[in-house]
Coordinates of N, CA and C in Angstrom, one line a residue:
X1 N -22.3 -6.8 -4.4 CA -22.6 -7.1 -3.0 C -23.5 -6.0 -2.3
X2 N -23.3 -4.7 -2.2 CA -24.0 -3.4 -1.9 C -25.4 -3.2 -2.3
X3 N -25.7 -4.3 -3.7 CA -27.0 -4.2 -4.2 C -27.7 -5.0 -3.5
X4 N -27.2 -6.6 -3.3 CA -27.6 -7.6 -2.3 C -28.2 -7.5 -0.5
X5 N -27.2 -6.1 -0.4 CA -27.4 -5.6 1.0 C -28.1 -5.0 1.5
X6 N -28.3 -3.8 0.8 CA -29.6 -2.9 0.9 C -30.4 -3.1 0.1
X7 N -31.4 -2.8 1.3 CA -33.2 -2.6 0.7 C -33.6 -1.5 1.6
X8 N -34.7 -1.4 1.6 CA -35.6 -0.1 1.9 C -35.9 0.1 3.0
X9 N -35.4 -1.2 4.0 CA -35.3 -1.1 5.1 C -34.0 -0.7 5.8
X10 N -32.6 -0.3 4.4 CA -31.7 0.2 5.5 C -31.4 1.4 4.5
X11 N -32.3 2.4 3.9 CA -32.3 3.0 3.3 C -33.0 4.1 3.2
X12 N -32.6 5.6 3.6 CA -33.7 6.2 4.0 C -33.2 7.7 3.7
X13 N -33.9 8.8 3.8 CA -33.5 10.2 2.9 C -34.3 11.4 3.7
X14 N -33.4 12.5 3.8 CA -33.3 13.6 3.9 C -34.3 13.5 5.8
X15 N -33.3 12.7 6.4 CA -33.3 12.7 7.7 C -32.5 13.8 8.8
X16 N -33.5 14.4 9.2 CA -33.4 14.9 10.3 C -32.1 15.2 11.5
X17 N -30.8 15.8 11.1 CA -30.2 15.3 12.4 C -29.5 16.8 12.7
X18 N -29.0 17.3 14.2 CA -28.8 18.2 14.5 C -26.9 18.8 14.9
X19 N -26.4 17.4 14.7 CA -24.9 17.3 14.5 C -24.3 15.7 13.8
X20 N -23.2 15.7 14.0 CA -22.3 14.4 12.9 C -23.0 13.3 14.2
X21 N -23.1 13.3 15.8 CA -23.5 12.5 16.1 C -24.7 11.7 15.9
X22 N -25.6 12.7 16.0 CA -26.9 12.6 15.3 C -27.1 11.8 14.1
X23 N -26.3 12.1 13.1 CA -26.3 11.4 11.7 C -25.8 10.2 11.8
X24 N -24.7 9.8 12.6 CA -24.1 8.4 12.8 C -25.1 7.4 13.3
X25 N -26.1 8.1 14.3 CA -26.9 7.5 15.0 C -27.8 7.0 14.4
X26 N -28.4 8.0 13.3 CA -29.3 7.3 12.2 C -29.7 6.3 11.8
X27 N -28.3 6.3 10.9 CA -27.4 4.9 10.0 C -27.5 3.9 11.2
X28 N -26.8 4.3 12.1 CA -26.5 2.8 13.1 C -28.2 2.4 13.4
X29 N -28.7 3.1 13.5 CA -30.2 2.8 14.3 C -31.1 1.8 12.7
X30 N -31.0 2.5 11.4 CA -31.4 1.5 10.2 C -30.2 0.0 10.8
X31 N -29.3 -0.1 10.7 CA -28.3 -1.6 10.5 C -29.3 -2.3 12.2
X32 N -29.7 -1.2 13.3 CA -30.1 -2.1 14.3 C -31.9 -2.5 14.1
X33 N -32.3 -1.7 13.5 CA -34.0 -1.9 13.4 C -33.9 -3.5 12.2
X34 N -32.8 -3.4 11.2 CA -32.8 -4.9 10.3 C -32.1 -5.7 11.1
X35 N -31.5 -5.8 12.2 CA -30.9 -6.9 12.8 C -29.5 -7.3 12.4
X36 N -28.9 -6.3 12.0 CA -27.5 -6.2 11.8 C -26.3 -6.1 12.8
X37 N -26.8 -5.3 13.7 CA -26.0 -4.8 15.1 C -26.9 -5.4 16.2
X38 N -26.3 -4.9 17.6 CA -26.7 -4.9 18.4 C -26.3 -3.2 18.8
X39 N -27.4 -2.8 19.8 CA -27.4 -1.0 19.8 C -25.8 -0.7 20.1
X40 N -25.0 -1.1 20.8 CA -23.7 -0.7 21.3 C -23.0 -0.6 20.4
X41 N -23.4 -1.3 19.1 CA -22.4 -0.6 17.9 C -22.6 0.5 17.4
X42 N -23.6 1.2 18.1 CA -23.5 2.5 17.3 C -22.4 3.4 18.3
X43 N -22.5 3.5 19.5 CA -22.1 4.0 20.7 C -20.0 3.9 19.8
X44 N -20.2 2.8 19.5 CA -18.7 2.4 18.6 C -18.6 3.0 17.6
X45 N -19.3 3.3 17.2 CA -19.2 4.1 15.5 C -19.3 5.5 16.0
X46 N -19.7 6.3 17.0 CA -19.4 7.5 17.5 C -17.9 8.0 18.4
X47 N -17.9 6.6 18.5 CA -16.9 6.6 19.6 C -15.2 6.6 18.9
X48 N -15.9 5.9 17.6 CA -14.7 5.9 16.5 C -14.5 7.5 16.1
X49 N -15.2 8.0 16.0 CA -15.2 9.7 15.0 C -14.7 10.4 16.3
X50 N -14.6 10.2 17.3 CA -14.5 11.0 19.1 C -12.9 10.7 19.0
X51 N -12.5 9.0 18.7 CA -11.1 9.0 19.0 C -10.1 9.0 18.0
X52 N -10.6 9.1 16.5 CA -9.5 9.1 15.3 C -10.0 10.7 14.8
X53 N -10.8 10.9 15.1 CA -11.7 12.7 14.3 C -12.5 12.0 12.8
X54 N -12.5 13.3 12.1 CA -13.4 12.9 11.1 C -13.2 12.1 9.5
X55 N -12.2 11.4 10.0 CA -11.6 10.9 8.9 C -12.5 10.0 7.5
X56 N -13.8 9.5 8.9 CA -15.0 9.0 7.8 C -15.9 9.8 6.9
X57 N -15.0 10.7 6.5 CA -15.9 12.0 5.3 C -14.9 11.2 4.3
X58 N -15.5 10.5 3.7 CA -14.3 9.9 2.6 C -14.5 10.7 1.4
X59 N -15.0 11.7 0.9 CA -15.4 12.2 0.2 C -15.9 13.8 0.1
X60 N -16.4 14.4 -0.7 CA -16.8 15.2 -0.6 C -18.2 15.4 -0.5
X61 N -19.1 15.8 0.7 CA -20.5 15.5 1.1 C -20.7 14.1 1.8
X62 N -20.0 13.1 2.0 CA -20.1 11.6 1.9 C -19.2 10.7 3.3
X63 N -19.8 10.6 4.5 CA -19.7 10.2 5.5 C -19.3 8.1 5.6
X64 N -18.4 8.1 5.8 CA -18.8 6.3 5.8 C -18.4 5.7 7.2
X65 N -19.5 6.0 8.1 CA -19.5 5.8 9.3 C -19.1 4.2 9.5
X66 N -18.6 3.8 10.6 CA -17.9 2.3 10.8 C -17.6 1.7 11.9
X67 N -17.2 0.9 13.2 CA -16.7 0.6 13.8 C -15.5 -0.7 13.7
X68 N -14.5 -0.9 14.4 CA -14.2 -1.7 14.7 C -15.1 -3.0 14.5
X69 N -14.8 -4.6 13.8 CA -15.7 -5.7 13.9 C -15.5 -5.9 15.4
X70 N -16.9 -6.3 16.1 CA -16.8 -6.6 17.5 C -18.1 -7.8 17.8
X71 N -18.6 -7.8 18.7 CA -19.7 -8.9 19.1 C -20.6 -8.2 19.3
X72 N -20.8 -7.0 18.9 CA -22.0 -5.9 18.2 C -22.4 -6.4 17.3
X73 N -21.5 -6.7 16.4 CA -22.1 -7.0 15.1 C -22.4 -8.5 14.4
X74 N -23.5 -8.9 14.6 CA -24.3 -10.1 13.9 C -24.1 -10.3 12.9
X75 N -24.0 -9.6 12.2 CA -23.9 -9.9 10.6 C -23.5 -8.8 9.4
X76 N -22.7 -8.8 8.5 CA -22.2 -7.5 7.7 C -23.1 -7.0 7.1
X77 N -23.4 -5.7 7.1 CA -24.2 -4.7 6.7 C -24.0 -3.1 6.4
X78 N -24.7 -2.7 5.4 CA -24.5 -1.5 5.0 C -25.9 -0.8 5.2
X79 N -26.2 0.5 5.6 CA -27.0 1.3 5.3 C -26.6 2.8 5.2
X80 N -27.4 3.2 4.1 CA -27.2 4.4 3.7 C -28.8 5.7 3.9
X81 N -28.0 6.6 4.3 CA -29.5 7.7 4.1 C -28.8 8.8 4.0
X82 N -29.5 9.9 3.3 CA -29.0 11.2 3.2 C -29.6 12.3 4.3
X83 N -29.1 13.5 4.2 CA -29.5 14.2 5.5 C -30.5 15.4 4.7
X84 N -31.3 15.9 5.3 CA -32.3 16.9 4.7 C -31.6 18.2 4.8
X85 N -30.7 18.7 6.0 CA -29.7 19.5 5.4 C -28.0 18.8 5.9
X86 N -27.2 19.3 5.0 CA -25.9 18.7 5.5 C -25.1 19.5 6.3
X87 N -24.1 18.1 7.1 CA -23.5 18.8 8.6 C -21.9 18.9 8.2
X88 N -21.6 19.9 9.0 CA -20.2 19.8 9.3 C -20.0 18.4 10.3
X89 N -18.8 17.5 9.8 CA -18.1 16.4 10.8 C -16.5 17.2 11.4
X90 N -16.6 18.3 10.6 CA -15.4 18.9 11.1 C -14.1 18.0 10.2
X91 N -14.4 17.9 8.8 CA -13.4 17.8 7.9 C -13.3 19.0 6.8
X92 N -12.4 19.4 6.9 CA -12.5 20.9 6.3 C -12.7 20.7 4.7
X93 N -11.8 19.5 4.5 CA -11.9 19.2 2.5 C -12.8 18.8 2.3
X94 N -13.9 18.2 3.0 CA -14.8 17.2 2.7 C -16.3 17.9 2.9
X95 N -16.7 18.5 4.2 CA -17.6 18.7 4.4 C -18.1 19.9 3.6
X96 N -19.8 20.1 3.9 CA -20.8 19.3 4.7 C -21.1 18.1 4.3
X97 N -21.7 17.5 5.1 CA -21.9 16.0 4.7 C -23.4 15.6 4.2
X98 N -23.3 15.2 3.4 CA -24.7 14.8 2.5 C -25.5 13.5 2.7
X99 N -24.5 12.9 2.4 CA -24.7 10.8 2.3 C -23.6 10.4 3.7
X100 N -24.7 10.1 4.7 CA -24.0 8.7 5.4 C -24.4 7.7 5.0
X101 N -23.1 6.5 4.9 CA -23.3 5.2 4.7 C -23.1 4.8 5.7
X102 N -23.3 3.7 6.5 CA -22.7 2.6 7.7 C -22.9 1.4 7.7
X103 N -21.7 1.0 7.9 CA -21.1 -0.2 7.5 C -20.8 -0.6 9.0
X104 N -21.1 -2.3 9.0 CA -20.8 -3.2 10.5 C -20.0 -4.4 9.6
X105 N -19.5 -5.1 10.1 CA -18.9 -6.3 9.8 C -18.4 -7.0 10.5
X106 N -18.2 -8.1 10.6 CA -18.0 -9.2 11.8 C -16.8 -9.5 11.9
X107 N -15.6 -9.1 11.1 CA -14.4 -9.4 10.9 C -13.5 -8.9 10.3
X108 N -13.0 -8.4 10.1 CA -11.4 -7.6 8.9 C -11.6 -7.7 7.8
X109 N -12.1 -8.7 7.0 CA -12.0 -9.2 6.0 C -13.2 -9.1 5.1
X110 N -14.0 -9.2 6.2 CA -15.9 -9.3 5.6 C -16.4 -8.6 4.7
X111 N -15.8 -7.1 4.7 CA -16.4 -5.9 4.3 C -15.7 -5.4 2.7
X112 N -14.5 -6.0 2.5 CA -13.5 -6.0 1.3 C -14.3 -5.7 0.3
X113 N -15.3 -6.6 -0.2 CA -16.0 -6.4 -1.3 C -17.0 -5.5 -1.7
X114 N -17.7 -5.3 -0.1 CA -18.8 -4.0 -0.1 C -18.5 -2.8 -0.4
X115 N -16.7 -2.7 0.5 CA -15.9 -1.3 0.2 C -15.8 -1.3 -1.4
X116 N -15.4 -2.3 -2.1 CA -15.2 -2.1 -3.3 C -15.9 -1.8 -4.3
X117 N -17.5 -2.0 -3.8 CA -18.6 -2.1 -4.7 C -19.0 -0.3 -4.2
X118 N -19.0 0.0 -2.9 CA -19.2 1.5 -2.9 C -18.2 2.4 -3.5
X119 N -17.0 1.8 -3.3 CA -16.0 3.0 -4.1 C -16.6 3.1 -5.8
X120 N -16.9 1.8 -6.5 CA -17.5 1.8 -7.6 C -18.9 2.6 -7.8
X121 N -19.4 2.3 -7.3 CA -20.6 3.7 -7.2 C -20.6 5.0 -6.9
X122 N -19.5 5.5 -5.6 CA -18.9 6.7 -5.7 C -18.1 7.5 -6.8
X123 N -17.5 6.5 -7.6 CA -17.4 6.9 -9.0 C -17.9 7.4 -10.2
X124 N -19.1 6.8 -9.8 CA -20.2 7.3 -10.8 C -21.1 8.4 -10.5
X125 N -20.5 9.4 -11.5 CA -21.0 10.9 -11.1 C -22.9 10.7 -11.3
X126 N -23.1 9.5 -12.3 CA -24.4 9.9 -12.4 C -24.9 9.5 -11.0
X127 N -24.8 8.2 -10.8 CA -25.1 7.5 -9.5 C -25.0 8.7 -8.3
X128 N -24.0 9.1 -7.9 CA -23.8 9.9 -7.0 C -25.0 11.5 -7.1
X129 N -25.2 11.6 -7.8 CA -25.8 12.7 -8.1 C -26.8 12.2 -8.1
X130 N -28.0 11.1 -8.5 CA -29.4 10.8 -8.2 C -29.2 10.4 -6.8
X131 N -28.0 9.6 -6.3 CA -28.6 9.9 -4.4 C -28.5 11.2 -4.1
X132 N -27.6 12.2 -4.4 CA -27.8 13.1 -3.4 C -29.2 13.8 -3.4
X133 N -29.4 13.8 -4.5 CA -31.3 14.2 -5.5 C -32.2 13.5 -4.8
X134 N -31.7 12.8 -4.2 CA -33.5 11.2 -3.9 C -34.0 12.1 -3.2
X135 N -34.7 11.5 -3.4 CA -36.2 12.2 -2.8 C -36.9 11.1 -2.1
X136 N -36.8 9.5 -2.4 CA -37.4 8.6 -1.9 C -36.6 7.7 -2.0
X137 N -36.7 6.5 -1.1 CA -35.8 5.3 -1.0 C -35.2 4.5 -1.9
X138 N -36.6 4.4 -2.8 CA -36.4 3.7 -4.1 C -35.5 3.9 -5.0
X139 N -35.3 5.8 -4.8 CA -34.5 7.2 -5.8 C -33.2 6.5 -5.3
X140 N -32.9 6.2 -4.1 CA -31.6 6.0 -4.0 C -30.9 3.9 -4.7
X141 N -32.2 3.1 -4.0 CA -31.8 2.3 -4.8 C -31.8 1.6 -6.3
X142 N -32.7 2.8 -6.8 CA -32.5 2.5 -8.6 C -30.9 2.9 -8.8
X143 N -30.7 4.0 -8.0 CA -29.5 4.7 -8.9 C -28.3 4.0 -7.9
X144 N -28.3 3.4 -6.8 CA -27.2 2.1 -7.0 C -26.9 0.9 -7.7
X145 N -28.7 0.6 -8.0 CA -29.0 -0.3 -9.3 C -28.2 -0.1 -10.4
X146 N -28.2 1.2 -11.3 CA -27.7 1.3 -12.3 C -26.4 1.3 -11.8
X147 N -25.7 0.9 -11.6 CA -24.1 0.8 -11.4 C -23.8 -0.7 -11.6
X148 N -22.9 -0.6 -12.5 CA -22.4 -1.7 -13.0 C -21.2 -2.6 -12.3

């Protein structure tokens, strides 16, 4: 499902950002430029890391920004970009953060499979290691590509 979702339009590398808000904004702003969101979900997906903390470092370097499903969100989507240098989200095990992903979904249920298909690629040390490496968009989706 994660391969189906992203293209090169929600996919982008070694972006620019000057705190975790910044980075969230990113991601949310790729899911809004393809017609995924409406802008207020990103305002939600910041708003989420402000009222639970940083619990979307699921990983080590690896951000998976999200909101609540609401009437923000048009249709389920993922985008991913990496940061040109990485931020503290203020998770002490996890950070700096390397790879935001953000995820929107229309309902509870919607996203089940996407999570499953990214946990599957986060598993793969090779996979994980050519995103953090990309250097170009493509870099990141060949090496989602190869994941089985």
């Amino acid at each position: 499902m994660v391969k189906d979702l992203l293209n090169e339009a929600l996919v982008d590398v070694n972006v620019e950002a000057k705190d975790w808000e910044e980075a969230i904004r990113a991601g949310g702003k790729l899911l809004l430029d393809a017609g995924f969101i409406k802008a207020p979900f990103i305002d939600e997906m910041v708003e989420t890391v402000h009222e639970f903390g940083p619990y979307i470092v699921i990983e080590k370097g690896i951000a998976l920004a999200h909101a609540e499903p609401s009437e923000n969100v048009l249709k389920i989507g993922i985008a991913m970009h990496t940061l040109k240098d990485p931020i503290s989200f203020g998770n002490e095990d996890n950070d700096p953060v390397k790879l935001v992903i953000s995820l929107c979904a229309t309902d509870a249920d919607s996203h089940v499979e996407a999570i499953g298909d990214l946990a599957n690629i986060m598993m793969s040390d090779d996979a994980m290691n050519k995103i953090f490496e990309a250097k170009t968009k493509e870099d990141i989706l060949n090496a989602i590509s190869s994941v089985n």
